[in-house]
Amino acid sequence: MKLTIIGTGGMVPTKKTNPSAFLLEAGGKRILLDCGYGAMRRMAELGIDLQSIDAVCVTHFHGDHAGEAFGLINVRLVDDQHRTFARNGSLQRLRHKHLVMIGPKTLERRFEAWRKIFWLEPNEQYPVAWREGIGTSKIGPISITTFPVAHVPYFDSVGFIITHQGKRLVYTGDIGSSHPFADLVDKLKGVDLLMIEGSWVKHRSPNHFSMAQVEELAQAANVKTVLVVHTNPENRKTVKRYLCGKKQFLFAELGMKVTV
């Protein structure tokens, strides 16, 4: 599995950070893990064709994780229209690539609400398979299992356990200190790559993990490699200093590639 960092910051974008978005490639498939605002522009800059995405996995509904997830569907439809018309001079042979959207409960209902504001053409439809809540999905040879994550009380959040050819990657999305520690240890035992937020160094928050908690978790679960993501801009230098010399840890940077 190959992972490309498209966005790894928090809610506030900067020149060096962008809200959460990660491209996972394996078995001829491309899966987008979160799609925060700015993700489509970043993918274009990295030469990633938006039409090549097979599935989008949304951890939760904050804008820095899901801000462009629904817009991607609309953009792909319009891009198909442009490409078809350029080839044929009409839209009679218009075809769309199937897209799978995976995330918490209410994902499809929120898309329909979004569509009433931003995509008003009633006759335009795009083929999407909606997979909500806790369960396992197959995208080609890749297995994606969702699990509940404690973040904020206003909506459900999920994490993803992704398996391919015996390798396991876990992405928690935003996760709070209220999440049962033993549950995480059980899910993460021996995982090859853990993608988890490092918003702070030692500060404990009900909605976000600290680096001290991440380190304790990684040791307890015998995680092979930890990729620290979703670091607030004002804490980046502090977190990087904290990780200095810790060989088990990687600090995510824009455009970075990680092989699992």
PDB file of C-alpha atoms in Angstrom:
ATOM      1  CA  MET A   1       0.000   0.000   0.000  1.00  0.00           C
ATOM      2  CA  LYS A   2       1.243   3.468  -0.880  1.00  0.00           C
ATOM      3  CA  LEU A   3       0.025   6.568   0.957  1.00  0.00           C
ATOM      4  CA  THR A   4       0.334  10.139  -0.345  1.00  0.00           C
ATOM      5  CA  ILE A   5      -0.194  13.077   2.016  1.00  0.00           C
ATOM      6  CA  ILE A   6      -2.547  15.566   0.349  1.00  0.00           C
ATOM      7  CA  GLY A   7      -3.469  17.471   3.497  1.00  0.00           C
ATOM      8  CA  THR A   8      -2.408  16.982   7.101  1.00  0.00           C
ATOM      9  CA  GLY A   9      -3.179  20.134   9.060  1.00  0.00           C
ATOM     10  CA  GLY A  10      -6.066  21.109  11.290  1.00  0.00           C
ATOM     11  CA  MET A  11      -9.004  23.358  10.548  1.00  0.00           C
ATOM     12  CA  VAL A  12      -6.903  26.403   9.565  1.00  0.00           C
ATOM     13  CA  PRO A  13      -4.962  26.076   6.268  1.00  0.00           C
ATOM     14  CA  THR A  14      -1.502  27.607   5.860  1.00  0.00           C
ATOM     15  CA  LYS A  15       1.172  27.636   3.142  1.00  0.00           C
ATOM     16  CA  LYS A  16       2.672  24.465   4.611  1.00  0.00           C
ATOM     17  CA  THR A  17      -0.505  22.695   5.728  1.00  0.00           C
ATOM     18  CA  ASN A  18      -3.890  21.820   4.315  1.00  0.00           C
ATOM     19  CA  PRO A  19      -6.893  20.154   5.973  1.00  0.00           C
ATOM     20  CA  SER A  20      -7.010  16.368   6.088  1.00  0.00           C
ATOM     21  CA  ALA A  21      -6.850  14.291   2.893  1.00  0.00           C
ATOM     22  CA  PHE A  22      -4.776  11.188   2.148  1.00  0.00           C
ATOM     23  CA  LEU A  23      -4.573   9.058  -1.004  1.00  0.00           C
ATOM     24  CA  LEU A  24      -4.134   5.311  -0.506  1.00  0.00           C
ATOM     25  CA  GLU A  25      -3.121   3.202  -3.529  1.00  0.00           C
ATOM     26  CA  ALA A  26      -3.088  -0.603  -3.579  1.00  0.00           C
ATOM     27  CA  GLY A  27      -4.157  -3.419  -5.874  1.00  0.00           C
ATOM     28  CA  GLY A  28      -4.900  -1.034  -8.741  1.00  0.00           C
ATOM     29  CA  LYS A  29      -7.376   0.959  -6.608  1.00  0.00           C
ATOM     30  CA  ARG A  30      -7.262   4.503  -5.261  1.00  0.00           C
ATOM     31  CA  ILE A  31      -8.975   5.378  -1.999  1.00  0.00           C
ATOM     32  CA  LEU A  32      -9.241   8.869  -0.543  1.00  0.00           C
ATOM     33  CA  LEU A  33      -9.135   9.007   3.249  1.00  0.00           C
ATOM     34  CA  ASP A  34     -11.027  12.176   4.172  1.00  0.00           C
ATOM     35  CA  CYS A  35     -11.475  15.063   1.764  1.00  0.00           C
ATOM     36  CA  GLY A  36     -11.201  18.345   3.637  1.00  0.00           C
ATOM     37  CA  TYR A  37     -11.537  21.682   1.906  1.00  0.00           C
ATOM     38  CA  GLY A  38      -8.679  22.396  -0.488  1.00  0.00           C
ATOM     39  CA  ALA A  39      -8.156  18.693  -1.205  1.00  0.00           C
ATOM     40  CA  MET A  40      -9.178  18.809  -4.878  1.00  0.00           C
ATOM     41  CA  ARG A  41      -6.814  21.685  -5.643  1.00  0.00           C
ATOM     42  CA  ARG A  42      -3.985  19.893  -3.846  1.00  0.00           C
ATOM     43  CA  MET A  43      -4.660  16.701  -5.838  1.00  0.00           C
ATOM     44  CA  ALA A  44      -4.551  18.680  -9.072  1.00  0.00           C
ATOM     45  CA  GLU A  45      -1.200  20.165  -8.042  1.00  0.00           C
ATOM     46  CA  LEU A  46       0.123  16.662  -7.319  1.00  0.00           C
ATOM     47  CA  GLY A  47      -1.073  15.356 -10.696  1.00  0.00           C
ATOM     48  CA  ILE A  48      -3.778  13.110  -9.228  1.00  0.00           C
ATOM     49  CA  ASP A  49      -6.742  12.675 -11.588  1.00  0.00           C
ATOM     50  CA  LEU A  50      -9.970  13.175  -9.634  1.00  0.00           C
ATOM     51  CA  GLN A  51     -11.625  10.605 -11.902  1.00  0.00           C
ATOM     52  CA  SER A  52      -9.182   7.929 -10.724  1.00  0.00           C
ATOM     53  CA  ILE A  53     -10.599   7.791  -7.186  1.00  0.00           C
ATOM     54  CA  ASP A  54     -12.519   4.558  -6.526  1.00  0.00           C
ATOM     55  CA  ALA A  55     -13.735   5.313  -3.004  1.00  0.00           C
ATOM     56  CA  VAL A  56     -13.851   8.119  -0.455  1.00  0.00           C
ATOM     57  CA  CYS A  57     -13.708   7.307   3.264  1.00  0.00           C
ATOM     58  CA  VAL A  58     -15.042  10.078   5.511  1.00  0.00           C
ATOM     59  CA  THR A  59     -14.227   9.873   9.224  1.00  0.00           C
ATOM     60  CA  HIS A  60     -16.631  12.618  10.350  1.00  0.00           C
ATOM     61  CA  PHE A  61     -18.468  15.725   9.213  1.00  0.00           C
ATOM     62  CA  HIS A  62     -16.223  18.635  10.223  1.00  0.00           C
ATOM     63  CA  GLY A  63     -15.205  20.720   7.212  1.00  0.00           C
ATOM     64  CA  ASP A  64     -11.500  20.010   7.527  1.00  0.00           C
ATOM     65  CA  HIS A  65     -12.267  16.316   6.942  1.00  0.00           C
ATOM     66  CA  ALA A  66     -15.383  16.301   4.743  1.00  0.00           C
ATOM     67  CA  GLY A  67     -15.539  19.809   3.272  1.00  0.00           C
ATOM     68  CA  GLU A  68     -14.987  18.668  -0.343  1.00  0.00           C
ATOM     69  CA  ALA A  69     -16.197  15.061  -0.164  1.00  0.00           C
ATOM     70  CA  PHE A  70     -19.586  15.900  -1.676  1.00  0.00           C
ATOM     71  CA  GLY A  71     -18.201  18.494  -4.072  1.00  0.00           C
ATOM     72  CA  LEU A  72     -15.948  15.818  -5.561  1.00  0.00           C
ATOM     73  CA  ILE A  73     -19.052  14.008  -6.837  1.00  0.00           C
ATOM     74  CA  ASN A  74     -20.336  17.138  -8.579  1.00  0.00           C
ATOM     75  CA  VAL A  75     -16.916  17.954 -10.021  1.00  0.00           C
ATOM     76  CA  ARG A  76     -16.545  14.472 -11.490  1.00  0.00           C
ATOM     77  CA  LEU A  77     -19.923  14.724 -13.205  1.00  0.00           C
ATOM     78  CA  VAL A  78     -19.080  18.105 -14.759  1.00  0.00           C
ATOM     79  CA  ASP A  79     -15.625  16.871 -15.782  1.00  0.00           C
ATOM     80  CA  ASP A  80     -17.242  13.875 -17.514  1.00  0.00           C
ATOM     81  CA  GLN A  81     -19.568  16.244 -19.372  1.00  0.00           C
ATOM     82  CA  HIS A  82     -16.649  18.375 -20.558  1.00  0.00           C
ATOM     83  CA  ARG A  83     -14.573  15.388 -21.684  1.00  0.00           C
ATOM     84  CA  THR A  84     -17.501  13.705 -23.457  1.00  0.00           C
ATOM     85  CA  PHE A  85     -18.542  16.871 -25.288  1.00  0.00           C
ATOM     86  CA  ALA A  86     -14.943  17.538 -26.346  1.00  0.00           C
ATOM     87  CA  ARG A  87     -14.723  14.046 -27.895  1.00  0.00           C
ATOM     88  CA  ASN A  88     -18.190  13.702 -29.419  1.00  0.00           C
ATOM     89  CA  GLY A  89     -19.669  17.185 -29.715  1.00  0.00           C
ATOM     90  CA  SER A  90     -22.620  15.977 -27.614  1.00  0.00           C
ATOM     91  CA  LEU A  91     -23.414  14.281 -24.293  1.00  0.00           C
ATOM     92  CA  GLN A  92     -25.148  11.240 -25.793  1.00  0.00           C
ATOM     93  CA  ARG A  93     -22.328   8.863 -24.795  1.00  0.00           C
ATOM     94  CA  LEU A  94     -21.888  10.269 -21.305  1.00  0.00           C
ATOM     95  CA  ARG A  95     -20.603   7.655 -18.847  1.00  0.00           C
ATOM     96  CA  HIS A  96     -19.554   7.976 -15.222  1.00  0.00           C
ATOM     97  CA  LYS A  97     -17.125   5.937 -13.133  1.00  0.00           C
ATOM     98  CA  HIS A  98     -18.777   4.286 -10.131  1.00  0.00           C
ATOM     99  CA  LEU A  99     -17.794   5.858  -6.780  1.00  0.00           C
ATOM    100  CA  VAL A 100     -18.102   4.364  -3.288  1.00  0.00           C
ATOM    101  CA  MET A 101     -18.635   6.708  -0.323  1.00  0.00           C
ATOM    102  CA  ILE A 102     -17.901   5.186   3.096  1.00  0.00           C
ATOM    103  CA  GLY A 103     -18.510   6.932   6.405  1.00  0.00           C
ATOM    104  CA  PRO A 104     -20.652   7.410   9.505  1.00  0.00           C
ATOM    105  CA  LYS A 105     -24.425   7.153   9.642  1.00  0.00           C
ATOM    106  CA  THR A 106     -26.317  10.046   7.940  1.00  0.00           C
ATOM    107  CA  LEU A 107     -23.628  10.370   5.228  1.00  0.00           C
ATOM    108  CA  GLU A 108     -26.085  10.117   2.327  1.00  0.00           C
ATOM    109  CA  ARG A 109     -28.692  12.295   4.053  1.00  0.00           C
ATOM    110  CA  ARG A 110     -26.096  15.023   4.552  1.00  0.00           C
ATOM    111  CA  PHE A 111     -25.166  14.793   0.865  1.00  0.00           C
ATOM    112  CA  GLU A 112     -28.806  15.328  -0.104  1.00  0.00           C
ATOM    113  CA  ALA A 113     -28.954  18.384   2.180  1.00  0.00           C
ATOM    114  CA  TRP A 114     -25.700  19.708   0.676  1.00  0.00           C
ATOM    115  CA  ARG A 115     -27.060  19.166  -2.809  1.00  0.00           C
ATOM    116  CA  LYS A 116     -30.083  21.400  -2.141  1.00  0.00           C
ATOM    117  CA  ILE A 117     -27.673  24.293  -1.602  1.00  0.00           C
ATOM    118  CA  PHE A 118     -24.796  23.692  -4.027  1.00  0.00           C
ATOM    119  CA  TRP A 119     -26.030  21.340  -6.791  1.00  0.00           C
ATOM    120  CA  LEU A 120     -29.497  22.337  -7.930  1.00  0.00           C
ATOM    121  CA  GLU A 121     -29.772  20.630 -11.330  1.00  0.00           C
ATOM    122  CA  PRO A 122     -32.487  18.017 -10.587  1.00  0.00           C
ATOM    123  CA  ASN A 123     -31.800  15.772 -13.595  1.00  0.00           C
ATOM    124  CA  GLU A 124     -28.077  15.335 -12.976  1.00  0.00           C
ATOM    125  CA  GLN A 125     -27.237  12.059 -11.248  1.00  0.00           C
ATOM    126  CA  TYR A 126     -23.934  10.364 -10.472  1.00  0.00           C
ATOM    127  CA  PRO A 127     -23.527   6.646  -9.595  1.00  0.00           C
ATOM    128  CA  VAL A 128     -22.594   6.496  -5.906  1.00  0.00           C
ATOM    129  CA  ALA A 129     -22.773   3.524  -3.546  1.00  0.00           C
ATOM    130  CA  TRP A 130     -23.342   4.758   0.013  1.00  0.00           C
ATOM    131  CA  ARG A 131     -21.973   2.608   2.826  1.00  0.00           C
ATOM    132  CA  GLU A 132     -22.740   4.017   6.255  1.00  0.00           C
ATOM    133  CA  GLY A 133     -22.063   3.001   9.832  1.00  0.00           C
ATOM    134  CA  ILE A 134     -20.060   0.075  11.156  1.00  0.00           C
ATOM    135  CA  GLY A 135     -19.165  -2.709   8.743  1.00  0.00           C
ATOM    136  CA  THR A 136     -16.683  -3.972   6.162  1.00  0.00           C
ATOM    137  CA  SER A 137     -16.453  -2.946   2.507  1.00  0.00           C
ATOM    138  CA  LYS A 138     -14.358  -4.404  -0.304  1.00  0.00           C
ATOM    139  CA  ILE A 139     -12.780  -2.111  -2.882  1.00  0.00           C
ATOM    140  CA  GLY A 140     -11.184  -4.598  -5.248  1.00  0.00           C
ATOM    141  CA  PRO A 141      -8.648  -6.546  -3.146  1.00  0.00           C
ATOM    142  CA  ILE A 142      -8.713  -3.958  -0.334  1.00  0.00           C
ATOM    143  CA  SER A 143     -10.766  -4.541   2.812  1.00  0.00           C
ATOM    144  CA  ILE A 144     -12.038  -1.480   4.727  1.00  0.00           C
ATOM    145  CA  THR A 145     -13.602  -1.947   8.165  1.00  0.00           C
ATOM    146  CA  THR A 146     -15.146   0.969  10.040  1.00  0.00           C
ATOM    147  CA  PHE A 147     -15.163   1.259  13.825  1.00  0.00           C
ATOM    148  CA  PRO A 148     -16.749   3.879  16.113  1.00  0.00           C
ATOM    149  CA  VAL A 149     -14.534   6.714  17.347  1.00  0.00           C
ATOM    150  CA  ALA A 150     -15.193   9.157  20.195  1.00  0.00           C
ATOM    151  CA  HIS A 151     -14.666  12.721  18.957  1.00  0.00           C
ATOM    152  CA  VAL A 152     -17.606  15.121  19.511  1.00  0.00           C
ATOM    153  CA  PRO A 153     -21.158  14.343  20.722  1.00  0.00           C
ATOM    154  CA  TYR A 154     -22.978  16.058  17.838  1.00  0.00           C
ATOM    155  CA  PHE A 155     -22.583  13.288  15.233  1.00  0.00           C
ATOM    156  CA  ASP A 156     -21.048   9.846  14.775  1.00  0.00           C
ATOM    157  CA  SER A 157     -17.377   9.507  13.893  1.00  0.00           C
ATOM    158  CA  VAL A 158     -15.578   6.444  12.555  1.00  0.00           C
ATOM    159  CA  GLY A 159     -12.074   5.177  12.002  1.00  0.00           C
ATOM    160  CA  PHE A 160     -10.892   2.797   9.284  1.00  0.00           C
ATOM    161  CA  ILE A 161      -8.963  -0.476   9.427  1.00  0.00           C
ATOM    162  CA  ILE A 162      -7.594  -1.108   5.933  1.00  0.00           C
ATOM    163  CA  THR A 163      -6.119  -4.472   4.966  1.00  0.00           C
ATOM    164  CA  HIS A 164      -4.308  -5.536   1.798  1.00  0.00           C
ATOM    165  CA  GLN A 165      -2.022  -8.534   1.249  1.00  0.00           C
ATOM    166  CA  GLY A 166      -1.547  -9.097   4.970  1.00  0.00           C
ATOM    167  CA  LYS A 167      -0.648  -5.482   5.753  1.00  0.00           C
ATOM    168  CA  ARG A 168      -2.851  -3.334   8.000  1.00  0.00           C
ATOM    169  CA  LEU A 169      -3.245   0.431   8.120  1.00  0.00           C
ATOM    170  CA  VAL A 170      -5.481   2.176  10.669  1.00  0.00           C
ATOM    171  CA  TYR A 171      -6.701   5.759  10.337  1.00  0.00           C
ATOM    172  CA  THR A 172      -8.554   7.091  13.370  1.00  0.00           C
ATOM    173  CA  GLY A 173      -9.480  10.551  12.120  1.00  0.00           C
ATOM    174  CA  ASP A 174     -10.001  12.982  15.004  1.00  0.00           C
ATOM    175  CA  ILE A 175     -10.185  11.091  18.282  1.00  0.00           C
ATOM    176  CA  GLY A 176     -10.829  12.315  21.810  1.00  0.00           C
ATOM    177  CA  SER A 177      -9.383  11.368  25.169  1.00  0.00           C
ATOM    178  CA  SER A 178     -12.792   9.976  26.100  1.00  0.00           C
ATOM    179  CA  HIS A 179     -12.311   7.008  23.739  1.00  0.00           C
ATOM    180  CA  PRO A 180     -11.719   3.837  25.808  1.00  0.00           C
ATOM    181  CA  PHE A 181      -7.982   3.153  25.781  1.00  0.00           C
ATOM    182  CA  ALA A 182      -8.356  -0.639  25.972  1.00  0.00           C
ATOM    183  CA  ASP A 183     -10.607  -0.622  22.897  1.00  0.00           C
ATOM    184  CA  LEU A 184      -7.945   1.160  20.857  1.00  0.00           C
ATOM    185  CA  VAL A 185      -5.199  -1.173  22.039  1.00  0.00           C
ATOM    186  CA  ASP A 186      -7.304  -4.152  20.971  1.00  0.00           C
ATOM    187  CA  LYS A 187      -7.988  -2.723  17.497  1.00  0.00           C
ATOM    188  CA  LEU A 188      -4.416  -1.592  16.877  1.00  0.00           C
ATOM    189  CA  LYS A 189      -2.433  -4.628  18.040  1.00  0.00           C
ATOM    190  CA  GLY A 190       0.558  -5.098  15.757  1.00  0.00           C
ATOM    191  CA  VAL A 191      -0.773  -2.759  13.058  1.00  0.00           C
ATOM    192  CA  ASP A 192       1.770  -1.859  10.364  1.00  0.00           C
ATOM    193  CA  LEU A 193       0.863   1.833  10.123  1.00  0.00           C
ATOM    194  CA  LEU A 194      -1.235   3.942  12.475  1.00  0.00           C
ATOM    195  CA  MET A 195      -2.381   7.329  11.180  1.00  0.00           C
ATOM    196  CA  ILE A 196      -3.444   9.350  14.197  1.00  0.00           C
ATOM    197  CA  GLU A 197      -3.684  12.986  15.137  1.00  0.00           C
ATOM    198  CA  GLY A 198      -1.089  14.833  17.189  1.00  0.00           C
ATOM    199  CA  SER A 199      -2.850  18.108  17.887  1.00  0.00           C
ATOM    200  CA  TRP A 200      -0.939  18.745  21.110  1.00  0.00           C
ATOM    201  CA  VAL A 201       2.100  17.422  22.961  1.00  0.00           C
ATOM    202  CA  LYS A 202       0.796  16.870  26.491  1.00  0.00           C
ATOM    203  CA  HIS A 203      -2.501  18.775  26.680  1.00  0.00           C
ATOM    204  CA  ARG A 204      -5.438  16.378  27.197  1.00  0.00           C
ATOM    205  CA  SER A 205      -8.621  17.279  25.341  1.00  0.00           C
ATOM    206  CA  PRO A 206     -12.002  15.505  25.295  1.00  0.00           C
ATOM    207  CA  ASN A 207     -12.031  15.873  21.487  1.00  0.00           C
ATOM    208  CA  HIS A 208      -8.387  15.385  20.457  1.00  0.00           C
ATOM    209  CA  PHE A 209      -5.442  13.141  21.341  1.00  0.00           C
ATOM    210  CA  SER A 210      -2.108  14.461  22.593  1.00  0.00           C
ATOM    211  CA  MET A 211       1.278  13.133  21.501  1.00  0.00           C
ATOM    212  CA  ALA A 212       1.843  11.714  24.975  1.00  0.00           C
ATOM    213  CA  GLN A 213      -1.337   9.650  24.584  1.00  0.00           C
ATOM    214  CA  VAL A 214      -0.360   8.565  21.070  1.00  0.00           C
ATOM    215  CA  GLU A 215       3.030   7.370  22.285  1.00  0.00           C
ATOM    216  CA  GLU A 216       1.461   5.438  25.175  1.00  0.00           C
ATOM    217  CA  LEU A 217      -1.039   3.848  22.783  1.00  0.00           C
ATOM    218  CA  ALA A 218       1.595   2.891  20.207  1.00  0.00           C
ATOM    219  CA  GLN A 219       3.696   1.155  22.848  1.00  0.00           C
ATOM    220  CA  ALA A 220       0.748  -0.675  24.410  1.00  0.00           C
ATOM    221  CA  ALA A 221      -0.504  -1.928  21.020  1.00  0.00           C
ATOM    222  CA  ASN A 222       2.960  -2.703  19.612  1.00  0.00           C
ATOM    223  CA  VAL A 223       2.311  -0.521  16.555  1.00  0.00           C
ATOM    224  CA  LYS A 224       5.118  -0.810  14.007  1.00  0.00           C
ATOM    225  CA  THR A 225       4.990   2.741  12.602  1.00  0.00           C
ATOM    226  CA  VAL A 226       2.994   5.821  13.624  1.00  0.00           C
ATOM    227  CA  LEU A 227       2.260   8.597  11.137  1.00  0.00           C
ATOM    228  CA  VAL A 228       1.346  11.768  13.045  1.00  0.00           C
ATOM    229  CA  VAL A 229      -1.274  13.827  11.203  1.00  0.00           C
ATOM    230  CA  HIS A 230      -3.689  16.689  11.921  1.00  0.00           C
ATOM    231  CA  THR A 231      -1.219  18.839  13.863  1.00  0.00           C
ATOM    232  CA  ASN A 232      -2.363  22.394  14.544  1.00  0.00           C
ATOM    233  CA  PRO A 233      -0.137  24.962  12.738  1.00  0.00           C
ATOM    234  CA  GLU A 234       0.929  26.647  15.976  1.00  0.00           C
ATOM    235  CA  ASN A 235       2.032  23.286  17.431  1.00  0.00           C
ATOM    236  CA  ARG A 236       3.934  21.840  14.462  1.00  0.00           C
ATOM    237  CA  LYS A 237       7.409  22.824  15.673  1.00  0.00           C
ATOM    238  CA  THR A 238       6.694  21.628  19.206  1.00  0.00           C
ATOM    239  CA  VAL A 239       5.366  18.266  18.016  1.00  0.00           C
ATOM    240  CA  LYS A 240       8.305  17.772  15.639  1.00  0.00           C
ATOM    241  CA  ARG A 241      10.750  18.461  18.482  1.00  0.00           C
ATOM    242  CA  TYR A 242       8.880  15.963  20.659  1.00  0.00           C
ATOM    243  CA  LEU A 243       9.223  13.294  17.945  1.00  0.00           C
ATOM    244  CA  CYS A 244      12.923  13.935  17.327  1.00  0.00           C
ATOM    245  CA  GLY A 245      14.835  10.677  17.732  1.00  0.00           C
ATOM    246  CA  LYS A 246      11.697   8.527  18.033  1.00  0.00           C
ATOM    247  CA  LYS A 247      12.246   6.065  15.165  1.00  0.00           C
ATOM    248  CA  GLN A 248       8.759   4.568  15.460  1.00  0.00           C
ATOM    249  CA  PHE A 249       7.191   7.915  14.479  1.00  0.00           C
ATOM    250  CA  LEU A 250       6.830   9.833  11.208  1.00  0.00           C
ATOM    251  CA  PHE A 251       5.580  13.425  10.983  1.00  0.00           C
ATOM    252  CA  ALA A 252       3.292  13.952   7.979  1.00  0.00           C
ATOM    253  CA  GLU A 253       4.219  16.686   5.484  1.00  0.00           C
ATOM    254  CA  LEU A 254       2.402  17.788   2.315  1.00  0.00           C
ATOM    255  CA  GLY A 255       3.305  15.590  -0.657  1.00  0.00           C
ATOM    256  CA  MET A 256       5.052  13.001   1.509  1.00  0.00           C
ATOM    257  CA  LYS A 257       4.752   9.333   0.448  1.00  0.00           C
ATOM    258  CA  VAL A 258       4.703   6.372   2.826  1.00  0.00           C
ATOM    259  CA  THR A 259       4.813   2.700   1.815  1.00  0.00           C
ATOM    260  CA  VAL A 260       3.157   0.070   3.994  1.00  0.00           C
TER     261      VAL A 260
END
